Amino acid sequence: MNAASAKKQVMILGGPNLGRLGLREPGIYGLTTWQELGDLCRSWGQDLDLEIDFVQEDGEGSLVRLVHQASDQADGIIINAAAYTHTSVALRDAVAAVEVPVIEIHLTNPTAREEFRQTNLLAGVVDSGVFGFGVHGYRLALEGMAQLLSV
Amino acid sequence: MNAASAKKQVMILGGPNLGRLGLREPGIYGLTTWQELGDLCRSWGQDLDLEIDFVQEDGEGSLVRLVHQASDQADGIIINAAAYTHTSVALRDAVAAVEVPVIEIHLTNPTAREEFRQTNLLAGVVDSGVFGFGVHGYRLALEGMAQLLSV
Amino acid sequence: MNAASAKKQVMILGGPNLGRLGLREPGIYGLTTWQELGDLCRSWGQDLDLEIDFVQEDGEGSLVRLVHQASDQADGIIINAAAYTHTSVALRDAVAAVEVPVIEIHLTNPTAREEFRQTNLLAGVVDSGVFGFGVHGYRLALEGMAQLLSV
Amino acid sequence: MNAASAKKQVMILGGPNLGRLGLREPGIYGLTTWQELGDLCRSWGQDLDLEIDFVQEDGEGSLVRLVHQASDQADGIIINAAAYTHTSVALRDAVAAVEVPVIEIHLTNPTAREEFRQTNLLAGVVDSGVFGFGVHGYRLALEGMAQLLSV
Amino acid sequence: MNAASAKKQVMILGGPNLGRLGLREPGIYGLTTWQELGDLCRSWGQDLDLEIDFVQEDGEGSLVRLVHQASDQADGIIINAAAYTHTSVALRDAVAAVEVPVIEIHLTNPTAREEFRQTNLLAGVVDSGVFGFGVHGYRLALEGMAQLLSV
Amino acid sequence: MNAASAKKQVMILGGPNLGRLGLREPGIYGLTTWQELGDLCRSWGQDLDLEIDFVQEDGEGSLVRLVHQASDQADGIIINAAAYTHTSVALRDAVAAVEVPVIEIHLTNPTAREEFRQTNLLAGVVDSGVFGFGVHGYRLALEGMAQLLSV
Amino acid sequence: MNAASAKKQVMILGGPNLGRLGLREPGIYGLTTWQELGDLCRSWGQDLDLEIDFVQEDGEGSLVRLVHQASDQADGIIINAAAYTHTSVALRDAVAAVEVPVIEIHLTNPTAREEFRQTNLLAGVVDSGVFGFGVHGYRLALEGMAQLLSV
Amino acid sequence: MNAASAKKQVMILGGPNLGRLGLREPGIYGLTTWQELGDLCRSWGQDLDLEIDFVQEDGEGSLVRLVHQASDQADGIIINAAAYTHTSVALRDAVAAVEVPVIEIHLTNPTAREEFRQTNLLAGVVDSGVFGFGVHGYRLALEGMAQLLSV
Amino acid sequence: MNAASAKKQVMILGGPNLGRLGLREPGIYGLTTWQELGDLCRSWGQDLDLEIDFVQEDGEGSLVRLVHQASDQADGIIINAAAYTHTSVALRDAVAAVEVPVIEIHLTNPTAREEFRQTNLLAGVVDSGVFGFGVHGYRLALEGMAQLLSV
Amino acid sequence: MNAASAKKQVMILGGPNLGRLGLREPGIYGLTTWQELGDLCRSWGQDLDLEIDFVQEDGEGSLVRLVHQASDQADGIIINAAAYTHTSVALRDAVAAVEVPVIEIHLTNPTAREEFRQTNLLAGVVDSGVFGFGVHGYRLALEGMAQLLSV
Amino acid sequence: MNAASAKKQVMILGGPNLGRLGLREPGIYGLTTWQELGDLCRSWGQDLDLEIDFVQEDGEGSLVRLVHQASDQADGIIINAAAYTHTSVALRDAVAAVEVPVIEIHLTNPTAREEFRQTNLLAGVVDSGVFGFGVHGYRLALEGMAQLLSV
Amino acid sequence: MNAASAKKQVMILGGPNLGRLGLREPGIYGLTTWQELGDLCRSWGQDLDLEIDFVQEDGEGSLVRLVHQASDQADGIIINAAAYTHTSVALRDAVAAVEVPVIEIHLTNPTAREEFRQTNLLAGVVDSGVFGFGVHGYRLALEGMAQLLSV
């Protein structure tokens, strides 16, 4: 939590391969790039009076450290852990220790995919989630976060 | 789809035990009753220019029939199948045959609960989902629906 | 068994979503509607000197009651339990208590589909079965029933 | 709970196929019909100063609604969920929300039967249970209920 | 069976750790000690005209031998096998060879506990069972036994 | 396919142990021998204007080669793979490569038998199936084939 | 059974790879060849007044046919199905239909080997078995067979 | 090993419930009692020049100690661990430390029984085994032991 | 707990087969005997001002009773349950009821062994553990206990 | 091994259905027939100074015998066991006894296919493998074999 | 793809611990170091007219980024993901998005090792593979790549 | 190994999230920070004449590299792999290649936690372990290491 800050801070975390968004497999993930999504989120953040920190990492340890950092500096976390959703106990442990609200987000609907994607290690430690709305889901997650932070 | 209607129609379906919302276990599900949630949804629908049909059934067959009806008359479905999420192939089959957008919603985060709630038969055939935002999640789902229908 | 009846009585039971036959997903299930299938069955029944009772229900309890009724009044049952094939112990218990011949029927070949459709609770308590012949399978099932009843 | 009532109210719930008791498979379930069992229970209730509401439903949703009703009006529930014992999360959720004592009962010993009957979704949310005493088990359950209500 | 005895003999068997009843974890198992429970059972036996043999052993082999002895001398067995319920094939084999009625009893509801307690090796070879009524369950089991022996 | 032939050719394939039909375990499989069943099928074929090739093999490789041969020369295949239904990926691969209609047939209802018979490797690659009608099922399968070939 | 024969006939069947006995991996299977084992068995048969038919096949279908033949001509079967012990439902079905005594034999102790050798499809349908005595086990099996046939 | 002894010593160990042999369930286990089987074994031992120590225990710990004793004093062990075959790691550990030959024996064929009897903890650490020959199997096991000790 | 005692009492419990330590398989378990280990522990106890009770049992029930006794008289328990670590729910229940600190110890590293040793029923109810240090691990466990008791 | 031969001998074995290569499903397996692949391999063999024996069988037993023959006569084996890769313990046992190098080959990538193709019984006993290069993979396997034989 | 380049570019990726090749456990992996293997590959690349980029990373995220880079700049990828083969969904996702050919390579035969190495997340998304040829397998993989790129 | 060094070198490795020790969830992990624990270890090292290298990393690859470095420079490793204990094959492979002693340590008792923490990939390749003693466990591990290095 960052009580001293005038605006609430929200860290939006992207997991492995998300930096390639919009460049590859647009049939599945759409044409918006990760950079464009960052711009959209910052603009939506302005509407909702939230300050957005928009970061992406391919490494498990780097994401763990970003969660630590968010835990110290941010008022809420929106996380798309991508592949680590299904394999990372380290990320789960990091998120479980966080006291601010955490929202899980996926661009598509992972339940409709491969067997090994049925295991979701993260879902058990987040507060809420949004999936399958594509890029627009980030707008919904930010609204949800605004609501959670206004309580 | 209901092309003739000026306003887009959205059917919000509630599954077994949801009629008891707000009456029992408020510590988990909050104090808002199902009737009050209906009023909220209708009011949010007005903001978003959506006409809301808000119904609940405890029976699997009755929910299947409501999905058939929505499939003929509505432009979108928001469904909280409650316990049937985990056991009903019949409801899955009904939803799979629907051509309009379907959003799955849960008041809490079912992944953080019992083993038998890890099986989600519905998620594989819906388009999108929202969970863990409590009553406010219905507002997010309606916004998401408005977005999906505006495309 | 209905010994007093001049003609043998056969109840043909349809499970959840079958009332939508021919209206949705004709690429999978064909263009014949459930009503038209009923007419075909009644006409095939006439050829085989069988009186046909052709009914469909979406609810598990309602199907259980139809099996009770068939058990008291009919000489044979042909059942397409659809989704309940895979989930209903109640329907299995009802069928297991029936003394007249029971034939299971499916329009398609369910084994070639999702993992959760591999469980067939009904097959263990029926006498015979026919699958994957589409609408024409009902003709084969009626001929099989005529043969079973003529013994 | 029904504090205003002079006598304690106990709802005895029967699940799918129990209405056929005594009519079919008497070798397993005995010759007593469901109606006769109701008379026995009402008579035993009189001995124990309990008012008995004795009801049966084949549908999952109907049973869920009876649990809601018992939750509002009765002082205790004795439930033989039959096949739904093994498949119904909806019924489990309904019973879990009940605050009065709930006793599970089975005429036979279900553990000595098929694999799919080893799953008991209800047992985790009831208080106590009685099985394998046939019709007489209802007498024991009523005595147990009298004891639980006298505390 | 003990036909020569004027009174019917019932052996009540307690498994491992039950000798500590009332001394440890009274929050779960109550304050009645195993000795006091024996006195209660003997007194309830007198009411029901049953002679009670009330014994407890921590060892698997010792319990097996008690079942052999009961098999030769008693008219019925009431057994709380405690932990051996979940692990002992030896005890199951001993009980399976018994010809007099056997009732399984548990003070609490074991289904609502750890995963490894879901396996019940005993239930498949007993006649009846009572669980979750605490100390009072022994009274119900004795009444059930009286009924079984009066047939 | 055999376009040059005036009559449609149907190969009826029998798997391991079927040559012993009628000689052993008549209580389960009836008194008709495999040779008599061949005569029946040829006679039914005449009624339906189908030319029947009726063959049986105990070896997996020999059955695979018969499927290759049928694939080149016949217009349809009716196969009772017996034990290989549950174990042979080789036969599955052979059948999967066939372009003419394939109907699976069983004299009894295999689902009501041992655990290892629940795995059906063949069912996923056949078009249709008939089971549990005994010898008469071959008549139904031939009628079904006639129907499939007349399209 | 072969009642007319003065001497009892015993067929000793060897499965895949046993023809290589003594030629390969003598550290595991010893130095005796399959041919030498046949001579030993015939000589032991003479001691026990049994006529020995000693055959080996690598093919599943060929072994099935040998069991058919033994079923018609022999008074007892001793079978070392080797690898087919773990995979062949066809061989199990053939053995299950046999009415004369069947003894299973293994040179080594298969339980102490790979995971996939833990499945034994044959053991459920044989009468008796001998394993881990190497070549000498055949002597024990023949004595056991002599005993079974003398009853 | 007991090199000083003129005769080789063989300890024959019986597990839980075997002391009841011949008294209960003679339809399965025959009419020979455990005492009579001991006499038979001692007499067979004389034929084979083996000194027999024939003991039975119902307790797991007592059997473990007998294996320790046999390990110090006997030249070979024949063990029928009965139910502990399927559950005792302690007995497995004791047998695994033994250096003299160990033969496992069962009166019936345990593979043809319940699911939980498919686990055999002992088989992986014994040298050889004999099953399904009833009482006569002990004669075969003793002959096998004589052979193993003569090497 | 034993508050009156000047010195803290620690019971060191050994499970099945540990009495054979140093006599068998020294390659795995070393040359120190159980008696010598007792002497070492008593001597280490003197250094740490702890009074040592050093006992071993092969029977499950006897170990359960020792835990009861330790629970009444000792200030801490160090337990090497050997094989019962993997199979005994009775021992787990006994340890779970203990209020003094319990340390689990193994001479070797059991995780690097057979599949059935992966199940550890005890670990879930002990406070701490030490494994794989051989005899010296007992010194570490005693130091750890001294530390736990000094708090 | 064939030390006397001037050229090294390599047996290339094809399993069930491979004789149909190029005739069926060319979209998956290409247009080269099995006979043409044999010519290619013989020609590649000439380049690498290897004598090629190129054989195919549909039967499991026949393949086992070919492995025996190769084991006696060839210096290396390249095997495409097709469906038997996933089901044949007999073939695995035959290959495990071979002392010359064995290379496994697949035209496609079997891991990307059905669940039952994930089990690979052969891979554990071969030395090396090549998959997914289509017909050209045989060239790579032959080069790998030349390299292994030149050591 | 790098169409402008005169020579085709192949990136050879090494996963965790491969940098230690030749330094540790030479009995398993041989004496060639990773640096020497790089020299070999570059030299083989020259023979085949391929430009080689030879890189190794211990981190999952770093490997993911290398795949992204290869996806933009290289014409083909040869990947030895080592331990990440069995655990990394992130790497699988990265490889799945690649459009150029990907060949999986292992120095040894991973199927012949521990249970947890049976899961191969990568194999489902690569085109081809080579395993068990040691260092020489890289030569085969490069030849295979040359062939794939020449199409 | 570092033979030249006067003092033995011990590397103490911490896995993901351990850098947050003492800052978050002190109710579970205590108030000591990772830095303070490092000071304690260095001081305990001085007592035991061991030179301590105390490092922590959140990334899997970074930990793998530290193990490589320790393998070259240290005389022993004490590793708390935290979440990677349950998911990292890469770390297991790195540790398996280490020749100096490796001790696994956990502050709490991981077996008493979530299902996915039951898998321990590391335990199979370490020498010894200590868990559940909190910060003091590091003292015990250092003493154990001193003992292992003094041999």
PDB file of C-alpha atoms in Angstrom, chain A residues 103-104 108-109 111-112 120 122-133 136 139-141 143-145 147-148, chain B residues 103-104 108-109 111-112 120 122-133 136 139-141 143-145 147-148:
ATOM      1  CA  ILE A 103      -6.608  -9.596  -9.981  1.00  0.00           C
ATOM      2  CA  GLU A 104      -5.693 -12.406 -12.404  1.00  0.00           C
ATOM      3  CA  THR A 108      -8.241 -15.815 -23.908  1.00  0.00           C
ATOM      4  CA  ASN A 109     -10.074 -18.594 -22.027  1.00  0.00           C
ATOM      5  CA  THR A 111      -9.787 -23.662 -19.682  1.00  0.00           C
ATOM      6  CA  ALA A 112     -10.674 -24.399 -23.291  1.00  0.00           C
ATOM      7  CA  ASN A 120      -3.840 -23.112 -12.222  1.00  0.00           C
ATOM      8  CA  LEU A 122      -2.193 -18.833  -9.138  1.00  0.00           C
ATOM      9  CA  ALA A 123      -5.983 -18.809  -8.949  1.00  0.00           C
ATOM     10  CA  GLY A 124      -5.987 -20.135  -5.391  1.00  0.00           C
ATOM     11  CA  VAL A 125      -4.198 -17.015  -4.065  1.00  0.00           C
ATOM     12  CA  VAL A 126      -5.708 -14.155  -6.093  1.00  0.00           C
ATOM     13  CA  ASP A 127      -8.804 -12.240  -5.099  1.00  0.00           C
ATOM     14  CA  SER A 128     -10.610 -11.972  -8.417  1.00  0.00           C
ATOM     15  CA  GLY A 129     -10.206 -12.672 -12.089  1.00  0.00           C
ATOM     16  CA  VAL A 130     -11.226 -11.728 -15.625  1.00  0.00           C
ATOM     17  CA  PHE A 131     -10.669 -13.872 -18.721  1.00  0.00           C
ATOM     18  CA  GLY A 132     -11.601 -14.142 -22.368  1.00  0.00           C
ATOM     19  CA  PHE A 133     -12.416 -10.474 -23.114  1.00  0.00           C
ATOM     20  CA  HIS A 136     -10.832  -5.033 -23.331  1.00  0.00           C
ATOM     21  CA  ARG A 139     -10.373  -2.151 -18.901  1.00  0.00           C
ATOM     22  CA  LEU A 140     -12.737  -4.375 -16.856  1.00  0.00           C
ATOM     23  CA  ALA A 141      -9.917  -5.430 -14.513  1.00  0.00           C
ATOM     24  CA  GLU A 143     -12.607  -0.906 -13.145  1.00  0.00           C
ATOM     25  CA  GLY A 144     -12.779  -3.857 -10.787  1.00  0.00           C
ATOM     26  CA  MET A 145      -9.559  -2.718  -9.147  1.00  0.00           C
ATOM     27  CA  GLN A 147     -13.956  -0.617  -7.062  1.00  0.00           C
ATOM     28  CA  LEU A 148     -11.864  -2.874  -4.751  1.00  0.00           C
TER      29      LEU A 148
ATOM     30  CA  ILE B 103     -20.103 -14.812 -19.974  1.00  0.00           C
ATOM     31  CA  GLU B 104     -19.549 -17.021 -16.907  1.00  0.00           C
ATOM     32  CA  THR B 108     -16.375 -15.782  -5.115  1.00  0.00           C
ATOM     33  CA  ASN B 109     -13.216 -17.506  -6.409  1.00  0.00           C
ATOM     34  CA  THR B 111     -10.610 -22.341  -7.460  1.00  0.00           C
ATOM     35  CA  ALA B 112      -9.735 -21.624  -3.852  1.00  0.00           C
ATOM     36  CA  ASN B 120     -15.417 -26.753 -14.449  1.00  0.00           C
ATOM     37  CA  LEU B 122     -18.873 -24.864 -18.339  1.00  0.00           C
ATOM     38  CA  ALA B 123     -15.671 -22.872 -18.786  1.00  0.00           C
ATOM     39  CA  GLY B 124     -14.721 -24.767 -21.917  1.00  0.00           C
ATOM     40  CA  VAL B 125     -17.791 -23.489 -23.817  1.00  0.00           C
ATOM     41  CA  VAL B 126     -18.176 -19.894 -22.606  1.00  0.00           C
ATOM     42  CA  ASP B 127     -16.503 -16.916 -24.239  1.00  0.00           C
ATOM     43  CA  SER B 128     -15.357 -14.964 -21.204  1.00  0.00           C
ATOM     44  CA  GLY B 129     -15.569 -14.909 -17.442  1.00  0.00           C
ATOM     45  CA  VAL B 130     -15.455 -12.783 -14.306  1.00  0.00           C
ATOM     46  CA  PHE B 131     -14.998 -14.118 -10.757  1.00  0.00           C
ATOM     47  CA  GLY B 132     -14.325 -12.997  -7.222  1.00  0.00           C
ATOM     48  CA  PHE B 133     -15.627  -9.412  -7.410  1.00  0.00           C
ATOM     49  CA  HIS B 136     -19.860  -5.748  -8.373  1.00  0.00           C
ATOM     50  CA  ARG B 139     -21.475  -4.688 -13.313  1.00  0.00           C
ATOM     51  CA  LEU B 140     -18.161  -5.715 -14.918  1.00  0.00           C
ATOM     52  CA  ALA B 141     -19.828  -8.603 -16.770  1.00  0.00           C
ATOM     53  CA  GLU B 143     -19.871  -3.798 -19.322  1.00  0.00           C
ATOM     54  CA  GLY B 144     -17.989  -6.672 -20.926  1.00  0.00           C
ATOM     55  CA  MET B 145     -21.208  -7.807 -22.600  1.00  0.00           C
ATOM     56  CA  GLN B 147     -18.462  -4.276 -25.399  1.00  0.00           C
ATOM     57  CA  LEU B 148     -18.885  -7.750 -26.956  1.00  0.00           C
TER      58      LEU B 148
END
